[in-house]
């Protein structure tokens, strides 16, 4: 009788679950350290717009959009 266990070419469920758990734990740990490494960035206040509000003609805007769509083929 052979005292050594024969290794199966396929993974067992237990090995698969163990390796998956290790992989996920490493991913969570790596992801958690990425938050600690990035400093908080502040966004500057945008400058005011240089132009005034203009009322648009909805029919003319629709015509231009339709022509632009046909010329540029989508």
Short mmCIF file of N, CA and C in Angstrom, two decimals:
data_model
loop_
_atom_site.label_atom_id
_atom_site.label_comp_id
_atom_site.label_asym_id
_atom_site.label_seq_id
_atom_site.Cartn_x
_atom_site.Cartn_y
_atom_site.Cartn_z
N UNK A 1 0.82 -1.17 0.00
CA UNK A 1 0.00 0.00 0.00
C UNK A 1 0.87 1.25 0.00
N UNK A 2 0.39 2.24 -0.66
CA UNK A 2 1.13 3.47 -0.79
C UNK A 2 0.78 4.40 0.38
N UNK A 3 1.77 4.84 1.15
CA UNK A 3 1.50 5.70 2.29
C UNK A 3 1.39 7.17 1.89
N UNK A 4 1.90 7.51 0.73
CA UNK A 4 1.81 8.90 0.27
C UNK A 4 0.45 9.14 -0.40
N UNK A 5 -0.09 10.32 -0.12
CA UNK A 5 -1.35 10.67 -0.79
C UNK A 5 -1.07 11.05 -2.23
N UNK A 6 -1.92 10.61 -3.11
CA UNK A 6 -1.78 10.98 -4.50
C UNK A 6 -2.44 12.34 -4.69
N UNK A 7 -1.77 13.21 -5.39
CA UNK A 7 -2.31 14.55 -5.62
C UNK A 7 -3.25 14.50 -6.82
N UNK A 8 -4.39 15.07 -6.63
CA UNK A 8 -5.38 15.14 -7.69
C UNK A 8 -5.01 16.30 -8.61
N UNK A 9 -5.19 16.14 -9.92
CA UNK A 9 -4.86 17.24 -10.82
C UNK A 9 -5.84 18.42 -10.66
N UNK A 10 -7.01 18.16 -10.13
CA UNK A 10 -8.00 19.21 -9.93
C UNK A 10 -7.94 19.72 -8.50
N UNK A 11 -8.35 20.94 -8.29
CA UNK A 11 -8.41 21.50 -6.95
C UNK A 11 -9.63 20.95 -6.22
N UNK A 12 -9.46 20.77 -4.95
CA UNK A 12 -10.63 20.36 -4.16
C UNK A 12 -11.41 21.62 -3.79
N UNK A 13 -12.63 21.45 -3.35
CA UNK A 13 -13.44 22.60 -2.94
C UNK A 13 -12.78 23.35 -1.80
N UNK A 14 -12.24 22.60 -0.87
CA UNK A 14 -11.62 23.23 0.29
C UNK A 14 -10.43 24.10 -0.13
N UNK A 15 -9.59 23.58 -1.02
CA UNK A 15 -8.45 24.38 -1.50
C UNK A 15 -8.92 25.59 -2.27
N UNK A 16 -9.93 25.43 -3.09
CA UNK A 16 -10.44 26.54 -3.87
C UNK A 16 -10.98 27.64 -2.97
N UNK A 17 -11.77 27.28 -1.98
CA UNK A 17 -12.34 28.27 -1.07
C UNK A 17 -11.24 28.96 -0.27
N UNK A 18 -10.25 28.21 0.17
CA UNK A 18 -9.13 28.78 0.93
C UNK A 18 -8.36 29.79 0.09
N UNK A 19 -8.02 29.41 -1.13
CA UNK A 19 -7.25 30.30 -2.00
C UNK A 19 -8.06 31.52 -2.41
N UNK A 20 -9.36 31.34 -2.62
CA UNK A 20 -10.21 32.48 -2.95
C UNK A 20 -10.29 33.45 -1.78
N UNK A 21 -10.41 32.93 -0.57
CA UNK A 21 -10.45 33.78 0.62
C UNK A 21 -9.17 34.56 0.81
N UNK A 22 -8.03 33.92 0.59
CA UNK A 22 -6.75 34.61 0.70
C UNK A 22 -6.64 35.70 -0.35
N UNK A 23 -7.07 35.39 -1.56
CA UNK A 23 -7.03 36.38 -2.65
C UNK A 23 -7.90 37.59 -2.33
N UNK A 24 -9.11 37.35 -1.86
CA UNK A 24 -10.01 38.46 -1.53
C UNK A 24 -9.50 39.28 -0.35
N UNK A 25 -8.95 38.62 0.66
CA UNK A 25 -8.41 39.35 1.81
C UNK A 25 -7.25 40.23 1.39
N UNK A 26 -6.41 39.73 0.50
CA UNK A 26 -5.30 40.55 0.00
C UNK A 26 -5.79 41.73 -0.82
N UNK A 27 -6.83 41.51 -1.61
CA UNK A 27 -7.39 42.61 -2.40
C UNK A 27 -8.00 43.68 -1.53
N UNK A 28 -8.70 43.27 -0.48
CA UNK A 28 -9.32 44.24 0.43
C UNK A 28 -8.24 45.00 1.18
N UNK A 29 -7.20 44.31 1.62
CA UNK A 29 -6.12 44.98 2.33
C UNK A 29 -5.39 45.96 1.41
N UNK A 30 -5.16 45.57 0.18
CA UNK A 30 -4.50 46.45 -0.78
C UNK A 30 -5.35 47.65 -1.13
N UNK A 31 -6.63 47.44 -1.23
CA UNK A 31 -7.54 48.54 -1.55
C UNK A 31 -7.64 49.52 -0.38
N UNK A 32 -7.62 49.01 0.83
CA UNK A 32 -7.70 49.87 2.00
C UNK A 32 -6.49 50.75 2.16
N UNK A 33 -5.32 50.26 1.78
CA UNK A 33 -4.12 51.07 1.90
C UNK A 33 -4.06 52.15 0.82
N UNK A 34 -4.76 51.96 -0.29
CA UNK A 34 -4.75 52.99 -1.33
C UNK A 34 -5.49 54.24 -0.87
N UNK A 35 -6.49 54.10 0.00
CA UNK A 35 -7.19 55.27 0.52
C UNK A 35 -6.31 56.04 1.48
N UNK A 36 -5.48 55.36 2.24
CA UNK A 36 -4.62 56.03 3.20
C UNK A 36 -3.50 56.78 2.50
N UNK A 37 -3.08 56.34 1.34
CA UNK A 37 -1.94 56.94 0.65
C UNK A 37 -2.33 58.19 -0.14
N UNK A 38 -3.58 58.34 -0.54
CA UNK A 38 -3.96 59.48 -1.38
C UNK A 38 -4.35 60.67 -0.51
N UNK A 39 -3.72 61.81 -0.70
CA UNK A 39 -4.10 63.00 0.06
C UNK A 39 -5.40 63.60 -0.49
N UNK A 40 -6.11 64.29 0.36
CA UNK A 40 -7.36 64.93 -0.06
C UNK A 40 -7.03 66.14 -0.94
N UNK A 41 -7.67 66.23 -2.09
CA UNK A 41 -7.43 67.33 -3.01
C UNK A 41 -8.54 68.35 -2.87
N UNK A 42 -8.18 69.62 -2.90
CA UNK A 42 -9.18 70.67 -2.84
C UNK A 42 -9.40 71.21 -4.25
N UNK A 43 -10.64 71.46 -4.58
CA UNK A 43 -10.99 71.96 -5.90
C UNK A 43 -11.18 73.47 -5.79
N UNK A 44 -10.46 74.24 -6.62
CA UNK A 44 -10.62 75.69 -6.56
C UNK A 44 -11.99 76.12 -7.09
N UNK A 45 -12.45 77.25 -6.64
CA UNK A 45 -13.74 77.79 -7.08
C UNK A 45 -13.64 78.19 -8.55
N UNK A 46 -14.59 77.76 -9.40
CA UNK A 46 -14.50 78.11 -10.82
C UNK A 46 -14.76 79.60 -11.04
N UNK A 47 -14.15 80.17 -12.06
CA UNK A 47 -14.38 81.59 -12.33
C UNK A 47 -15.78 81.80 -12.89
N UNK A 48 -16.33 82.99 -12.73
CA UNK A 48 -17.67 83.25 -13.26
C UNK A 48 -17.65 83.23 -14.79
N UNK A 49 -18.76 82.87 -15.37
CA UNK A 49 -18.85 82.80 -16.82
C UNK A 49 -18.79 84.20 -17.41
N UNK A 50 -18.07 84.38 -18.52
CA UNK A 50 -17.93 85.71 -19.10
C UNK A 50 -19.12 86.15 -19.96
N UNK A 51 -20.07 85.31 -20.25
CA UNK A 51 -21.18 85.70 -21.11
C UNK A 51 -22.50 85.69 -20.35
N UNK A 52 -23.46 86.40 -20.91
CA UNK A 52 -24.78 86.47 -20.30
C UNK A 52 -25.69 85.39 -20.88
N UNK A 53 -26.77 85.11 -20.16
CA UNK A 53 -27.74 84.11 -20.59
C UNK A 53 -28.49 84.60 -21.81
N UNK A 54 -28.60 83.73 -22.82
CA UNK A 54 -29.31 84.07 -24.06
C UNK A 54 -30.40 83.05 -24.25
N UNK A 55 -31.61 83.51 -24.58
CA UNK A 55 -32.72 82.60 -24.82
C UNK A 55 -32.55 82.00 -26.21
N UNK A 56 -32.63 80.66 -26.29
CA UNK A 56 -32.45 79.95 -27.55
C UNK A 56 -33.80 79.62 -28.17
N UNK A 57 -33.80 79.58 -29.49
CA UNK A 57 -34.99 79.15 -30.22
C UNK A 57 -34.96 77.63 -30.30
N UNK A 58 -35.94 76.93 -29.69
CA UNK A 58 -35.89 75.47 -29.66
C UNK A 58 -35.98 74.83 -31.05
N UNK A 59 -36.72 75.42 -31.97
CA UNK A 59 -36.82 74.85 -33.32
C UNK A 59 -35.50 74.96 -34.08
N UNK A 60 -34.84 76.11 -33.96
CA UNK A 60 -33.56 76.28 -34.65
C UNK A 60 -32.49 75.37 -34.03
N UNK A 61 -32.51 75.21 -32.73
CA UNK A 61 -31.56 74.30 -32.08
C UNK A 61 -31.79 72.86 -32.54
N UNK A 62 -33.04 72.47 -32.69
CA UNK A 62 -33.36 71.13 -33.17
C UNK A 62 -32.92 70.92 -34.59
N UNK A 63 -33.12 71.93 -35.44
CA UNK A 63 -32.69 71.82 -36.84
C UNK A 63 -31.18 71.66 -36.94
N UNK A 64 -30.45 72.48 -36.17
CA UNK A 64 -28.98 72.40 -36.20
C UNK A 64 -28.49 71.05 -35.69
N UNK A 65 -29.09 70.55 -34.63
CA UNK A 65 -28.69 69.26 -34.08
C UNK A 65 -28.95 68.14 -35.09
N UNK A 66 -30.10 68.21 -35.79
CA UNK A 66 -30.44 67.19 -36.77
C UNK A 66 -29.46 67.21 -37.94
N UNK A 67 -29.14 68.42 -38.43
CA UNK A 67 -28.19 68.53 -39.54
C UNK A 67 -26.80 68.06 -39.13
N UNK A 68 -26.39 68.41 -37.92
CA UNK A 68 -25.06 67.98 -37.43
C UNK A 68 -25.01 66.46 -37.31
N UNK A 69 -26.08 65.85 -36.84
CA UNK A 69 -26.14 64.40 -36.71
C UNK A 69 -26.00 63.73 -38.08
N UNK A 70 -26.68 64.27 -39.10
CA UNK A 70 -26.61 63.67 -40.43
C UNK A 70 -25.24 63.86 -41.06
N UNK A 71 -24.63 65.05 -40.88
CA UNK A 71 -23.33 65.32 -41.48
C UNK A 71 -22.22 64.47 -40.86
N UNK A 72 -22.28 64.26 -39.58
CA UNK A 72 -21.21 63.52 -38.89
C UNK A 72 -21.52 62.04 -38.74
N UNK A 73 -22.65 61.61 -39.31
CA UNK A 73 -23.07 60.20 -39.30
C UNK A 73 -23.13 59.63 -37.89
N UNK A 74 -23.82 60.31 -37.04
CA UNK A 74 -24.06 59.81 -35.68
C UNK A 74 -23.13 60.38 -34.74
#
